[in-house]
Amino acid sequence: PYVAGVLLDELRTVSFSLLLRAGLSMFSIPLANSQASIADGAPVAIEKVGDLKTLLGENTPVYYYSASSGKFEQASVEMEIAGDLALITLLLEDTIIKFEGEGWPGEINLVPGLNMFAVPLDVEQTVGDLKALLGEGAPVYYYHRENGKFQEAEDDMTIEGGEGYITLMLEAKTISIDGIPWENNGPSFRLLSAPSFFDPMSTLLMEVKGNVVNANTNTAFNGLSVTVRHLASNAVITDTTDDDGQFSAVFLDIFTNQSYRVGDVFKID
């Protein structure tokens, strides 16, 4: 019953309001060719991550999982938005974004290993239905807003628009689905009334970044391997400096839900 593409009569402009809670949010852009706005602000055309940062604030961090490097990284402003792309951000307050646009193409592209992805169209699926498409034994994880942690989704949980999911694949696979654009009249009362887990003194995602330069000449070291270690958990992230000598290490463990607190010590080598 799942055929690639969006029916022509569904290529119409619809609206979807996405609630991002204070703290960590794993989310996706629910509509293609969309204009997005917050409250009474001017609409912004969302084509790249940079457009999303313009909407949320230039200093708002946006992260994704890089399959090529096998780690979470801060997304480039030039990264193009796609219907199966899931992102993570950190906000100081609840934010509702209203999107107006069209349905995405109905493809989910997956690679071997960990995938952070979104379901681009509404096919009235449950997690169990999605797992059947992913393949036997493929788990599905999501971020539980009220508990403030990542956890495995139950099979009867409904797949929702604007959400991000995580799975583990043994081999590359492209899933084609036939559905309609995600559409709603605003966040449900259930979402608005549910408590949001937000502890300003701790976080599940921590980015450690800096620049490596020659102290005498102020010349940046390019191509230098930098290792960052969280002493409390012994977690290690390695990065390579860019042309400006900048490195970034993003700590996020969805399986242990390791939290990072004010006062934690990181060792940089």
Short mmCIF file of C-alpha atoms in Angstrom, two decimals:
data_model
loop_
_atom_site.label_atom_id
_atom_site.label_comp_id
_atom_site.label_asym_id
_atom_site.label_seq_id
_atom_site.Cartn_x
_atom_site.Cartn_y
_atom_site.Cartn_z
CA PRO A 1 0.00 0.00 0.00
CA TYR A 2 3.03 2.28 0.14
CA VAL A 3 3.88 3.81 -3.24
CA ALA A 4 6.48 6.51 -3.81
CA GLY A 5 5.41 10.06 -4.42
CA VAL A 6 2.69 12.46 -3.46
CA LEU A 7 -0.61 12.43 -5.32
CA LEU A 8 -1.02 15.50 -7.51
CA ASP A 9 -4.23 16.51 -5.77
CA GLU A 10 -2.25 16.68 -2.52
CA LEU A 11 0.21 19.25 -3.90
CA ARG A 12 -1.61 22.06 -2.19
CA THR A 13 -0.62 24.56 0.44
CA VAL A 14 -1.42 23.43 3.97
CA SER A 15 -0.40 24.60 7.44
CA PHE A 16 1.22 22.83 10.37
CA SER A 17 2.10 24.30 13.75
CA LEU A 18 5.07 22.71 15.50
CA LEU A 19 5.64 23.03 19.24
CA LEU A 20 9.30 23.03 20.33
CA ARG A 21 9.58 22.78 24.10
CA ALA A 22 12.13 24.55 26.30
CA GLY A 23 15.27 22.47 26.53
CA LEU A 24 16.11 19.77 24.00
CA SER A 25 13.88 19.06 20.99
CA MET A 26 14.34 16.47 18.24
CA PHE A 27 12.19 17.60 15.33
CA SER A 28 11.77 17.85 11.57
CA ILE A 29 10.43 20.38 9.09
CA PRO A 30 6.94 19.02 8.30
CA LEU A 31 6.32 20.71 4.93
CA ALA A 32 8.26 21.34 1.73
CA ASN A 33 8.67 24.79 0.11
CA SER A 34 7.46 26.20 3.39
CA GLN A 35 7.16 29.66 4.88
CA ALA A 36 7.58 29.61 8.65
CA SER A 37 6.78 32.19 11.29
CA ILE A 38 6.78 32.57 15.07
CA ALA A 39 3.93 34.53 16.69
CA ASP A 40 3.48 37.75 14.69
CA GLY A 41 6.95 37.68 13.17
CA ALA A 42 7.67 37.92 9.46
CA PRO A 43 7.58 34.60 7.58
CA VAL A 44 10.89 33.01 6.55
CA ALA A 45 11.30 30.67 3.59
CA ILE A 46 12.81 27.46 4.97
CA GLU A 47 15.22 25.86 2.52
CA LYS A 48 18.43 25.52 4.54
CA VAL A 49 19.45 25.24 8.17
CA GLY A 50 20.54 28.88 8.00
CA ASP A 51 16.94 29.87 7.30
CA LEU A 52 15.83 27.96 10.38
CA LYS A 53 18.45 29.76 12.48
CA THR A 54 17.22 33.09 11.11
CA LEU A 55 13.78 32.16 12.41
CA LEU A 56 14.86 30.81 15.82
CA GLY A 57 17.76 33.21 16.37
CA GLU A 58 21.24 33.20 14.84
CA ASN A 59 22.82 31.83 18.02
CA THR A 60 20.37 28.93 18.33
CA PRO A 61 22.31 25.66 17.92
CA VAL A 62 21.04 23.10 15.42
CA TYR A 63 22.51 19.59 15.37
CA TYR A 64 22.23 16.47 13.21
CA TYR A 65 23.74 13.00 13.12
CA SER A 66 26.51 12.68 10.55
CA ALA A 67 26.57 9.13 9.21
CA SER A 68 29.91 9.78 7.49
CA SER A 69 31.68 10.75 10.73
CA GLY A 70 29.55 8.56 12.98
CA LYS A 71 28.77 11.33 15.47
CA PHE A 72 26.46 14.24 16.24
CA GLU A 73 27.60 17.56 14.79
CA GLN A 74 26.38 21.13 14.54
CA ALA A 75 24.63 21.55 11.20
CA SER A 76 26.11 23.94 8.65
CA VAL A 77 23.94 26.91 7.71
CA GLU A 78 24.22 25.66 4.12
CA MET A 79 22.74 22.24 4.91
CA GLU A 80 19.58 21.73 2.85
CA ILE A 81 16.34 20.80 4.59
CA ALA A 82 14.75 17.51 3.50
CA GLY A 83 11.56 15.71 4.42
CA ASP A 84 13.37 12.79 6.05
CA LEU A 85 15.89 14.95 7.91
CA ALA A 86 15.60 15.14 11.70
CA LEU A 87 17.38 17.82 13.72
CA ILE A 88 18.03 18.66 17.36
CA THR A 89 17.99 22.08 18.96
CA LEU A 90 18.18 23.61 22.44
CA LEU A 91 15.77 26.41 23.37
CA LEU A 92 15.27 28.51 26.48
CA GLU A 93 11.49 28.72 26.14
CA ASP A 94 8.56 26.96 24.49
CA THR A 95 8.24 28.05 20.85
CA ILE A 96 5.45 27.42 18.34
CA ILE A 97 6.45 27.60 14.67
CA LYS A 98 3.71 27.84 12.04
CA PHE A 99 4.62 26.35 8.65
CA GLU A 100 2.73 26.83 5.40
CA GLY A 101 3.82 24.69 2.48
CA GLU A 102 3.36 21.47 0.50
CA GLY A 103 3.89 17.78 1.10
CA TRP A 104 7.38 16.34 0.86
CA PRO A 105 8.31 13.53 -1.55
CA GLY A 106 7.59 10.23 0.16
CA GLU A 107 11.09 8.83 0.67
CA ILE A 108 13.09 7.96 3.77
CA ASN A 109 16.76 7.32 2.99
CA LEU A 110 18.61 5.20 5.54
CA VAL A 111 22.24 4.09 5.82
CA PRO A 112 23.92 1.29 7.78
CA GLY A 113 24.29 2.16 11.46
CA LEU A 114 22.51 4.91 13.38
CA ASN A 115 19.98 7.08 11.54
CA MET A 116 18.18 10.17 12.84
CA PHE A 117 15.23 10.59 10.49
CA ALA A 118 11.69 11.87 9.99
CA VAL A 119 8.56 10.51 8.30
CA PRO A 120 7.83 13.06 5.54
CA LEU A 121 4.13 12.32 4.94
CA ASP A 122 1.09 11.43 7.02
CA VAL A 123 0.19 7.79 6.38
CA GLU A 124 -1.61 7.23 9.69
CA GLN A 125 1.13 4.88 10.85
CA THR A 126 2.05 3.50 14.21
CA VAL A 127 5.60 2.72 15.26
CA GLY A 128 4.80 -0.94 14.64
CA ASP A 129 3.89 -0.14 11.02
CA LEU A 130 7.11 1.83 10.64
CA LYS A 131 9.20 -0.98 12.10
CA ALA A 132 7.68 -3.38 9.56
CA LEU A 133 8.99 -1.11 6.80
CA LEU A 134 12.40 -0.67 8.42
CA GLY A 135 12.89 -4.41 8.70
CA GLU A 136 12.67 -7.06 11.34
CA GLY A 137 14.48 -6.16 14.54
CA ALA A 138 15.00 -2.46 13.72
CA PRO A 139 14.32 -0.41 16.88
CA VAL A 140 12.73 3.06 16.90
CA TYR A 141 13.71 5.65 19.50
CA TYR A 142 12.27 9.09 20.21
CA TYR A 143 12.79 11.92 22.68
CA HIS A 144 10.23 11.81 25.50
CA ARG A 145 9.59 15.48 26.33
CA GLU A 146 7.96 14.92 29.70
CA ASN A 147 10.65 12.50 30.95
CA GLY A 148 13.49 14.44 29.38
CA LYS A 149 15.20 11.40 27.88
CA PHE A 150 15.50 9.24 24.78
CA GLN A 151 13.64 5.94 24.91
CA GLU A 152 12.43 3.14 22.67
CA ALA A 153 8.98 3.73 21.22
CA GLU A 154 6.13 1.29 21.86
CA ASP A 155 4.63 -0.37 18.77
CA ASP A 156 1.21 1.26 19.28
CA MET A 157 2.64 4.79 19.44
CA THR A 158 1.36 7.02 16.61
CA ILE A 159 3.87 8.50 14.16
CA GLU A 160 3.53 12.30 14.21
CA GLY A 161 4.47 15.14 11.90
CA GLY A 162 7.38 17.38 12.82
CA GLU A 163 8.93 14.65 14.99
CA GLY A 164 12.37 13.10 14.72
CA TYR A 165 13.11 9.42 15.24
CA ILE A 166 16.22 7.28 15.56
CA THR A 167 16.83 3.75 14.33
CA LEU A 168 19.69 1.33 13.76
CA MET A 169 20.03 -0.32 10.34
CA LEU A 170 22.15 -3.26 9.24
CA GLU A 171 22.15 -2.12 5.60
CA ALA A 172 21.20 0.85 3.46
CA LYS A 173 17.54 1.11 2.55
CA THR A 174 15.16 3.59 0.93
CA ILE A 175 11.56 3.43 2.12
CA SER A 176 8.89 4.82 -0.22
CA ILE A 177 5.55 5.85 1.23
CA ASP A 178 2.34 7.31 -0.16
CA GLY A 179 0.52 9.73 2.09
CA ILE A 180 -0.79 13.24 2.50
CA PRO A 181 0.99 16.39 3.74
CA TRP A 182 1.20 16.81 7.50
CA GLU A 183 -1.49 19.26 8.55
CA ASN A 184 -3.00 20.50 11.81
CA ASN A 185 -4.77 23.48 13.36
CA GLY A 186 -2.10 24.05 15.99
CA PRO A 187 -0.47 21.95 18.72
CA SER A 188 -2.90 19.66 20.51
CA PHE A 189 -4.09 20.45 24.00
CA ARG A 190 -2.30 17.30 25.13
CA LEU A 191 1.05 18.72 24.02
CA LEU A 192 0.38 22.21 25.34
CA SER A 193 -0.74 21.00 28.75
CA ALA A 194 1.92 18.31 29.22
CA PRO A 195 4.83 19.36 31.46
CA SER A 196 8.14 19.87 29.71
CA PHE A 197 11.34 18.57 31.26
CA PHE A 198 13.76 21.50 31.42
CA ASP A 199 16.63 21.69 33.89
CA PRO A 200 18.80 24.77 33.24
CA MET A 201 21.61 23.18 35.25
CA SER A 202 21.93 20.03 33.14
CA THR A 203 21.57 18.85 29.54
CA LEU A 204 21.67 15.63 27.52
CA LEU A 205 23.57 17.41 24.75
CA MET A 206 26.82 19.26 25.39
CA GLU A 207 29.00 20.89 22.74
CA VAL A 208 32.62 21.70 23.55
CA LYS A 209 34.27 23.88 20.94
CA GLY A 210 37.25 26.16 20.57
CA ASN A 211 40.16 27.24 18.39
CA VAL A 212 43.73 25.94 18.36
CA VAL A 213 46.21 28.68 17.48
CA ASN A 214 49.91 29.39 17.87
CA ALA A 215 50.22 31.51 21.01
CA ASN A 216 53.11 33.54 19.49
CA THR A 217 51.90 34.12 15.94
CA ASN A 218 48.13 33.63 16.42
CA THR A 219 48.23 31.29 13.39
CA ALA A 220 45.53 28.64 13.31
CA PHE A 221 46.45 24.97 13.32
CA ASN A 222 44.61 23.29 10.44
CA GLY A 223 44.06 19.54 10.32
CA LEU A 224 45.02 18.95 13.94
CA SER A 225 43.33 16.04 15.75
CA VAL A 226 41.67 17.16 19.00
CA THR A 227 40.35 14.73 21.62
CA VAL A 228 37.78 15.88 24.18
CA ARG A 229 37.03 13.66 27.19
CA HIS A 230 34.19 14.03 29.70
CA LEU A 231 35.92 12.96 32.89
CA ALA A 232 32.81 11.87 34.81
CA SER A 233 31.64 9.37 32.14
CA ASN A 234 34.93 8.87 30.28
CA ALA A 235 33.07 9.59 27.01
CA VAL A 236 35.45 10.69 24.23
CA ILE A 237 34.81 12.67 21.05
CA THR A 238 37.52 13.36 18.46
CA ASP A 239 37.45 16.15 15.87
CA THR A 240 39.84 17.72 13.37
CA THR A 241 40.46 21.47 13.27
CA ASP A 242 39.35 23.40 10.21
CA ASP A 243 41.11 26.25 8.37
CA ASP A 244 40.41 28.57 11.30
CA GLY A 245 41.72 26.06 13.82
CA GLN A 246 38.21 25.47 15.12
CA PHE A 247 37.05 22.16 16.57
CA SER A 248 33.71 20.97 17.92
CA ALA A 249 32.83 17.93 20.04
CA VAL A 250 29.13 17.19 20.53
CA PHE A 251 28.33 14.80 23.39
CA LEU A 252 24.96 13.02 23.16
CA ASP A 253 24.33 9.41 24.14
CA ILE A 254 20.76 8.36 23.34
CA PHE A 255 21.23 4.90 24.86
CA THR A 256 22.47 5.86 28.34
CA ASN A 257 20.91 9.35 28.52
CA GLN A 258 24.14 10.61 30.08
CA SER A 259 23.51 14.12 31.41
CA TYR A 260 26.06 16.92 31.58
CA ARG A 261 25.89 19.38 34.44
CA VAL A 262 27.30 22.75 35.37
CA GLY A 263 30.71 22.08 36.89
CA ASP A 264 31.51 18.99 34.79
CA VAL A 265 35.14 18.80 33.66
CA PHE A 266 36.23 18.10 30.08
CA LYS A 267 39.84 17.34 29.19
CA ILE A 268 41.11 18.55 25.80
CA ASP A 269 44.20 16.98 24.20
#
